Amino acid sequence: MLDESTNSHTTAQSMLSTKIAWSFAHHNISADLADLVMGKEFDALRLVYFPNVENRIAEFLQAIHSKDKRVPIILDVALKIRATVAATDNLAISMGDVIKLIPATQQGETPQGAVLVASNEWGSLFKAKASIHIGSDVELKCLEVNSNHVVAQVIQGEHIPARAVIRVPSTYMDSVAADIMSPAMDEFLAHGLDFVVVPGMTSPDEILKLRNYLRQASKSQANLPWLVVKVDSYNIYEHLPQVIDAVDGVLISRRELALTTQPATVPMLAKEVIKTCAEHAKFTMTASELLASMRTHSSPTRAEVSDIANAVIDGTDVIVMPEELTDGELFLSLRQHDSAPRPQDAANSALSALRYLRSVIADVEKNVIEPNWHPQEPTIKTEYDALTATAYRTAHRVGAKAIVCLTNHGETAMRLSRFRSSTPIIAVVFDSYLLNRLCLLKGVQAIHVSAQPSLDEILPVIAELLKSEGYLNAGDMYIFVSISLSPLGKMGSNLFTVQKV
């Protein structure tokens, strides 16, 4: 029957259709972070990890799972974060300035005004005439490359922040499965992950290798995380149709995508990616610079709010908060157990941004107007597409309060979610691990039933469950979808029915 303990995280959240991932960079991850995030209103935690940098992710995973196993974890393997600013203080710069970048491993005194760079790829990171991007606001042009320094001119920006990520798009290389496989990743998987986000891959064969590795390292099918590929360059965008069927979802990295194409085209590319994912029943995350200004300001820019609203209207499943927000002053003071943080610090906190993001999403979903463009419904390619499409349309015609589906692996919930219906989708699962995966699907709430009864038995169980959990009231109509259970046999039944609580 219902296992209430496995549903605590989901029911604690308000019913937003679009989900939220709260992000943390490697230098802000530790065991005590588990105490701070508990009870906050988010749908998943995103941990940004890149190899060869000291991290405490395994310690955090152990701590968070000991407190609440229903907190979904996204591990973003940021291989393309190949370098960061190693200096501890912000460096003031002006357009036209010529500065030096120096490897942090270099011996001797650092010249005044130079930027220390932490990287294990110094020899292949830079090249002459290439654009160098630091953080979200600084752009340099590489003038000269030597083994012990790089000379660059400032194209835009006012200061270089400490620990900022350094990107050189022209020296990027496609990722392969071997880049992800490591003893550290084995340990992370042993502690339990729900989603693994990998840098853009253009080869379906490499993705298959990675899937096989995740399956072996996860020890069981129940622990196998969903695989998400990152659209972080125009090249990956062009190859997405070839790899989309090999993954479970896509993360749109707007910032990195903009570095390899005209920035003005990024909104349209994002719409196309979301449309492609809907066609293939995959979920989407939209990331980069959403509310990033709240690291230093009390409110976001109008452009940031507009970006969030557009992403929600476009149909993204998840809004991903930038990890830079967790460097806000209030957040850091809380991590140091400061019982009386200064009021002005609240404006700079990730907690304020989290609350603001929820309010923006709620406003958009509550006040959606008819768009001046007409999104196309996903095409019907299989019998399962036909079943879910008909169930979705019937729900609208009869005024159903919910669409309830049984799902063993999440496929039925994904296929229903891709229609972006205003009717809530309630996924009933028999595997508690699947709760964490389904929590990021747009418009989907998941509940767990500990035993798998026959179809005849489960209808009254579900009706009572929907009432007790507050999803529906007596007399409400709902659509019940079953692909895996049938009173006629053990095979898929391809049926849906109209039920009343």
XYZ file of C-alpha atoms in Angstrom:
501
model
C 0.000 0.000 0.000
C 1.045 3.655 0.295
C 4.490 4.180 1.729
C 4.081 7.708 3.141
C 7.710 8.065 4.206
C 8.901 7.861 0.628
C 6.633 10.691 -0.475
C 7.569 13.337 2.099
C 9.661 15.513 -0.192
C 7.067 15.647 -2.969
C 4.060 16.472 -0.825
C 5.994 19.155 1.040
C 6.252 21.205 -2.145
C 3.517 23.412 -3.521
C 2.055 22.236 -6.795
C 4.185 24.098 -9.311
C 4.071 22.505 -12.732
C 7.592 23.701 -13.614
C 10.239 22.300 -11.279
C 13.300 23.930 -9.641
C 16.864 22.617 -9.308
C 18.962 24.370 -6.636
C 22.636 24.395 -7.635
C 25.884 24.217 -5.674
C 29.432 24.497 -6.974
C 32.074 22.085 -5.681
C 33.637 24.602 -3.289
C 30.301 25.094 -1.468
C 29.540 21.393 -0.975
C 30.124 19.774 2.425
C 28.340 17.583 4.944
C 26.956 20.551 6.889
C 25.230 21.731 3.698
C 22.761 18.871 4.226
C 21.357 20.603 7.324
C 20.976 23.934 5.539
C 19.027 22.691 2.521
C 16.543 20.541 4.430
C 13.023 21.944 4.391
C 13.652 24.425 1.580
C 11.231 24.531 -1.341
C 13.056 23.019 -4.300
C 12.597 19.864 -6.346
C 16.201 18.654 -6.758
C 19.744 19.549 -5.739
C 22.284 20.023 -8.534
C 25.904 19.411 -7.546
C 28.488 20.745 -10.001
C 31.534 18.502 -10.098
C 34.598 18.474 -12.284
C 37.518 16.043 -12.060
C 40.902 16.832 -10.565
C 39.453 19.355 -8.142
C 39.208 18.535 -4.449
C 35.567 17.961 -3.534
C 33.402 16.621 -0.741
C 30.481 15.356 -2.787
C 30.597 11.810 -1.393
C 30.531 13.182 2.162
C 27.532 15.349 1.317
C 25.667 12.492 -0.398
C 26.106 10.319 2.653
C 24.873 13.125 4.930
C 21.839 14.053 2.823
C 20.698 10.468 2.362
C 20.961 9.820 6.079
C 18.488 12.676 6.624
C 15.969 12.308 3.798
C 16.297 9.781 1.021
C 13.666 11.592 -0.990
C 15.876 14.571 -1.872
C 16.635 14.055 -5.591
C 20.279 14.594 -6.530
C 21.572 15.818 -9.912
C 25.314 15.399 -10.488
C 26.492 17.755 -13.239
C 29.827 16.464 -14.508
C 31.257 19.726 -15.786
C 34.214 18.454 -17.793
C 34.285 21.628 -19.839
C 35.059 23.628 -16.720
C 38.709 23.231 -17.541
C 39.986 26.230 -15.604
C 39.001 28.651 -12.855
C 40.345 31.895 -11.407
C 42.604 30.944 -8.508
C 43.022 34.437 -7.010
C 41.086 35.193 -3.816
C 40.256 38.860 -4.507
C 38.289 40.432 -7.331
C 40.517 42.190 -9.878
C 39.310 45.503 -11.324
C 39.668 45.778 -15.118
C 38.591 48.162 -17.885
C 37.908 47.738 -21.588
C 41.156 47.880 -23.561
C 43.382 46.830 -20.652
C 46.087 44.276 -21.400
C 46.508 41.688 -18.635
C 48.418 38.465 -18.015
C 47.021 35.066 -17.133
C 49.481 32.899 -15.193
C 49.183 29.229 -14.119
C 48.637 28.915 -10.376
C 51.371 26.261 -10.233
C 54.056 28.711 -11.390
C 56.743 29.441 -8.844
C 57.681 32.937 -7.757
C 55.880 36.159 -6.983
C 52.728 36.964 -8.961
C 53.035 40.198 -10.975
C 50.711 43.039 -9.982
C 47.405 42.840 -11.875
C 47.971 39.297 -13.179
C 45.267 36.624 -12.985
C 46.154 33.258 -11.461
C 44.557 30.340 -13.330
C 43.911 26.916 -11.809
C 43.953 24.341 -14.601
C 45.399 20.944 -15.456
C 45.051 21.711 -19.170
C 47.153 24.840 -19.465
C 49.001 23.577 -22.523
C 45.821 23.021 -24.565
C 43.480 25.592 -23.028
C 44.465 28.797 -24.859
C 45.316 29.762 -28.411
C 46.098 33.046 -30.107
C 43.141 35.197 -31.237
C 40.697 33.037 -29.265
C 37.970 34.560 -27.100
C 38.374 33.924 -23.369
C 35.276 34.156 -21.188
C 35.575 34.521 -17.407
C 32.411 34.144 -15.369
C 29.328 35.603 -17.014
C 30.474 39.185 -17.665
C 34.131 39.208 -18.716
C 35.460 38.650 -22.229
C 39.113 38.767 -23.226
C 40.902 38.332 -26.535
C 44.022 36.179 -26.445
C 46.978 38.098 -27.923
C 49.913 35.859 -27.034
C 50.362 32.331 -25.663
C 53.493 31.139 -23.890
C 54.235 28.136 -21.731
C 54.276 30.266 -18.571
C 51.719 33.019 -19.307
C 49.017 34.327 -21.642
C 48.635 37.940 -22.696
C 45.042 39.052 -23.280
C 43.110 42.253 -23.926
C 39.894 43.135 -22.104
C 36.922 43.310 -24.481
C 34.264 43.747 -21.789
C 33.887 43.571 -18.034
C 34.693 45.582 -14.923
C 36.182 42.994 -12.603
C 37.358 39.380 -12.595
C 35.666 37.525 -9.728
C 37.452 34.944 -7.597
C 36.814 31.275 -8.464
C 35.051 32.251 -11.701
C 35.005 29.645 -14.467
C 37.271 30.298 -17.480
C 35.976 29.137 -20.877
C 37.732 29.082 -24.243
C 35.089 27.794 -26.703
C 37.439 27.424 -29.677
C 39.523 24.790 -27.858
C 36.586 22.645 -26.698
C 36.573 18.986 -27.669
C 33.699 16.515 -27.689
C 33.340 14.455 -24.529
C 33.623 10.670 -24.540
C 32.463 8.051 -22.048
C 35.997 7.474 -20.715
C 36.057 11.096 -19.496
C 33.223 10.320 -17.065
C 34.390 6.947 -15.763
C 36.498 7.299 -12.639
C 36.854 5.933 -9.090
C 35.265 9.171 -7.830
C 32.210 8.597 -10.014
C 32.006 4.993 -8.757
C 31.830 6.336 -5.204
C 29.176 8.920 -6.052
C 27.018 6.256 -7.695
C 27.421 3.960 -4.699
C 25.961 6.688 -2.464
C 23.042 7.177 -4.838
C 22.390 9.635 -7.672
C 19.129 10.293 -9.474
C 20.394 12.187 -12.518
C 23.819 12.419 -14.146
C 24.345 15.381 -16.475
C 27.228 14.962 -18.915
C 28.833 17.470 -21.286
C 27.705 17.399 -24.889
C 28.330 14.124 -26.714
C 27.710 13.711 -30.440
C 28.227 9.952 -30.601
C 25.364 7.569 -29.712
C 27.984 4.827 -29.278
C 29.772 6.840 -26.573
C 26.476 7.434 -24.790
C 25.768 3.689 -24.917
C 29.182 3.004 -23.369
C 28.382 5.498 -20.624
C 24.980 3.929 -19.993
C 26.574 0.495 -19.632
C 29.121 1.919 -17.201
C 26.400 3.585 -15.095
C 24.411 0.349 -15.057
C 27.393 -1.659 -13.811
C 28.545 0.926 -11.282
C 25.016 1.424 -9.900
C 24.788 -2.295 -8.997
C 21.023 -2.474 -9.602
C 18.397 -1.204 -12.036
C 16.645 0.624 -9.191
C 19.762 2.709 -8.474
C 20.436 3.502 -12.142
C 20.326 7.302 -12.573
C 18.685 8.953 -15.547
C 21.209 10.206 -18.077
C 21.025 13.844 -19.209
C 23.124 15.302 -22.040
C 24.070 18.973 -21.994
C 23.511 21.146 -25.063
C 26.567 23.318 -24.456
C 27.605 24.187 -28.012
C 26.038 24.707 -31.417
C 27.711 21.496 -32.581
C 25.833 19.509 -29.922
C 22.594 21.242 -30.902
C 23.071 20.133 -34.511
C 23.745 16.531 -33.440
C 20.894 16.342 -30.919
C 18.544 14.386 -33.246
C 21.193 11.637 -33.459
C 21.634 11.247 -29.682
C 18.248 12.181 -28.211
C 16.918 8.614 -28.185
C 19.983 7.429 -26.245
C 19.390 9.719 -23.225
C 16.588 10.427 -20.750
C 16.744 14.205 -20.868
C 18.567 17.337 -22.006
C 20.040 20.306 -20.133
C 20.153 23.533 -22.172
C 23.236 25.491 -21.095
C 22.281 28.903 -22.471
C 25.523 30.573 -21.445
C 27.816 28.003 -23.063
C 25.572 27.733 -26.116
C 25.816 31.500 -26.608
C 29.613 31.288 -26.716
C 29.538 29.139 -29.870
C 26.766 30.868 -31.831
C 25.128 34.271 -32.139
C 23.665 35.050 -28.666
C 20.497 36.425 -30.280
C 19.676 32.957 -31.638
C 19.851 31.186 -28.264
C 16.146 31.720 -27.335
C 15.030 30.151 -30.614
C 17.510 27.281 -30.268
C 16.168 26.635 -26.765
C 12.616 26.455 -28.130
C 13.750 23.966 -30.766
C 15.480 21.778 -28.170
C 12.353 21.746 -25.983
C 10.252 20.846 -29.025
C 12.659 18.042 -29.995
C 12.535 16.638 -26.456
C 8.729 16.682 -26.482
C 8.735 14.780 -29.774
C 10.917 12.071 -28.244
C 9.299 12.047 -24.753
C 12.431 13.394 -23.004
C 12.525 16.007 -20.262
C 14.379 19.338 -20.443
C 16.286 21.513 -17.983
C 16.947 25.171 -18.772
C 20.057 26.640 -17.143
C 22.526 29.535 -17.009
C 22.317 33.015 -15.517
C 18.667 32.765 -14.423
C 18.592 35.227 -11.473
C 22.397 35.359 -11.452
C 22.281 39.103 -10.672
C 20.796 38.281 -7.232
C 24.243 37.289 -6.075
C 24.913 40.996 -5.573
C 21.497 42.682 -5.909
C 18.236 42.543 -3.983
C 16.123 41.820 -7.058
C 16.723 40.311 -10.500
C 16.862 42.192 -13.761
C 13.766 42.450 -15.954
C 15.622 40.417 -18.601
C 16.179 37.542 -16.129
C 12.512 37.461 -15.133
C 11.558 37.521 -18.819
C 13.921 34.601 -19.511
C 12.312 32.559 -16.732
C 8.790 33.354 -17.937
C 9.670 32.405 -21.504
C 11.251 29.131 -20.400
C 8.096 28.235 -18.451
C 5.832 29.142 -21.382
C 8.086 27.252 -23.810
C 7.444 24.144 -21.723
C 10.750 23.404 -19.992
C 10.438 20.849 -17.203
C 13.053 22.360 -14.889
C 14.537 25.799 -14.195
C 18.134 25.370 -12.996
C 19.471 28.028 -10.622
C 23.084 29.125 -11.223
C 25.587 27.736 -8.752
C 27.174 31.186 -8.347
C 24.192 32.222 -6.199
C 25.476 30.079 -3.347
C 28.371 32.504 -2.906
C 25.921 35.153 -1.654
C 26.835 36.683 1.706
C 23.782 35.459 3.646
C 24.246 31.913 2.409
C 27.892 31.916 3.473
C 27.047 33.356 6.889
C 24.423 30.653 7.407
C 26.979 27.987 6.534
C 29.197 29.471 9.261
C 26.260 29.124 11.710
C 25.854 32.893 12.077
C 22.674 33.167 14.155
C 22.104 36.818 13.286
C 22.955 37.536 9.654
C 22.777 41.194 8.667
C 19.446 42.119 7.007
C 21.191 43.575 3.977
C 22.871 40.237 3.351
C 19.496 38.617 2.609
C 19.374 40.458 -0.698
C 22.448 38.580 -1.869
C 21.452 35.104 -0.796
C 20.637 32.018 -2.781
C 17.700 31.559 -0.421
C 16.176 34.849 -1.547
C 16.678 33.879 -5.176
C 15.056 30.492 -4.544
C 11.960 32.141 -3.082
C 11.880 34.703 -5.898
C 12.115 32.002 -8.548
C 9.188 30.111 -7.051
C 7.088 33.270 -7.050
C 7.908 34.032 -10.699
C 7.024 30.501 -11.824
C 3.792 30.590 -9.808
C 2.797 33.935 -11.335
C 3.480 32.742 -14.879
C 1.610 29.465 -14.434
C -1.340 31.231 -12.807
C -1.607 33.995 -15.414
C -0.694 32.241 -18.640
C -2.177 34.019 -21.635
C -2.754 32.597 -25.084
C 0.599 32.940 -26.890
C 0.791 34.688 -30.265
C 2.370 31.534 -31.656
C 0.843 28.076 -31.728
C 3.002 25.271 -30.328
C 2.520 21.989 -32.116
C 1.477 18.863 -30.275
C 3.992 15.988 -30.381
C 3.418 13.681 -33.307
C 1.858 10.242 -32.817
C 4.396 7.579 -33.775
C 3.542 4.547 -31.636
C 0.561 2.911 -29.977
C 1.739 4.331 -26.646
C 1.752 7.823 -28.144
C -1.812 7.249 -29.344
C -2.912 6.038 -25.901
C -1.420 8.946 -23.959
C -2.552 11.525 -26.533
C -6.137 10.265 -26.382
C -6.073 10.209 -22.578
C -4.772 13.803 -22.539
C -7.492 15.028 -24.917
C -10.217 13.148 -23.057
C -9.150 14.753 -19.793
C -9.771 18.175 -21.319
C -13.087 17.205 -22.886
C -14.619 15.755 -19.709
C -13.063 18.323 -17.345
C -11.041 15.750 -15.411
C -9.244 17.011 -12.310
C -6.210 14.774 -12.910
C -4.622 12.170 -15.140
C -3.471 9.191 -13.057
C -1.044 6.695 -14.549
C 0.746 3.549 -13.476
C 4.384 3.525 -14.508
C 7.168 0.998 -13.890
C 10.040 2.954 -15.419
C 8.621 6.462 -15.927
C 7.889 6.106 -19.638
C 4.116 6.596 -19.346
C 4.538 9.690 -17.161
C 7.066 11.133 -19.635
C 4.735 10.579 -22.574
C 1.866 12.264 -20.752
C 4.030 15.137 -19.534
C 5.188 16.073 -23.023
C 1.706 17.400 -23.908
C 2.208 20.145 -21.276
C -1.346 19.681 -20.092
C -2.842 22.034 -17.526
C -4.424 18.918 -15.973
C -2.158 17.584 -13.182
C -0.514 14.212 -13.838
C -0.232 11.840 -10.866
C 2.175 8.955 -11.424
C 1.712 5.877 -9.243
C 4.970 3.931 -8.912
C 5.930 0.663 -7.259
C 9.663 1.476 -7.030
C 10.510 4.152 -4.451
C 13.662 5.150 -6.359
C 11.511 6.196 -9.319
C 9.913 8.945 -7.204
C 13.092 11.009 -7.429
C 13.299 10.676 -11.205
C 9.685 11.656 -11.842
C 9.863 14.701 -9.561
C 11.451 16.760 -12.361
C 8.838 16.084 -15.041
C 6.676 19.105 -15.763
C 3.204 18.808 -14.276
C 3.913 15.425 -12.661
C 3.519 14.450 -9.016
C 4.512 10.919 -7.966
C 3.234 8.683 -5.176
C 4.506 5.277 -4.094
C 2.533 2.069 -3.584
C 4.655 -0.568 -1.871
C 2.932 -3.623 -3.424
C 1.862 -4.142 -7.019
C -1.758 -5.337 -7.000
C -3.873 -6.382 -9.954
C -5.759 -3.759 -11.913
C -9.048 -4.767 -10.251
C -7.554 -4.180 -6.817
C -5.656 -1.002 -7.532
C -8.582 1.199 -8.641
C -10.180 1.480 -5.182
C -6.723 1.786 -3.614
C -5.866 4.703 -5.889
C -9.215 6.422 -5.305
C -8.678 6.338 -1.545
C -5.054 7.390 -1.949
C -5.939 10.433 -4.047
C -8.396 11.587 -1.412
C -6.130 10.980 1.580
C -3.193 12.773 -0.060
C -5.361 15.775 -0.948
C -5.012 15.498 -4.715
C -8.748 14.960 -5.350
C -12.071 15.190 -3.514
C -15.047 12.859 -3.489
C -16.953 13.173 -6.760
C -13.968 14.449 -8.792
C -13.418 12.851 -12.188
C -9.998 11.600 -13.289
C -8.464 9.705 -16.198
C -6.757 6.434 -15.283
C -4.023 5.252 -17.672
C -2.477 1.790 -17.553
C 0.063 0.382 -19.977
C 1.655 -2.219 -17.713
C -1.289 -3.697 -15.797
C -4.401 -5.429 -17.111
C -7.012 -7.834 -15.758
C -6.668 -9.627 -19.097
C -3.039 -10.622 -18.720
C 0.461 -9.635 -17.631
C 1.402 -7.831 -20.840
C 0.761 -4.156 -21.555
C -2.930 -3.416 -21.854
C -2.891 -0.047 -23.667
C -6.003 1.182 -21.908
C -7.356 4.231 -20.165
C -10.638 4.742 -18.366
C -12.648 7.635 -16.970
C -13.062 7.221 -13.188
C -14.779 9.122 -10.401
C -13.496 9.361 -6.825
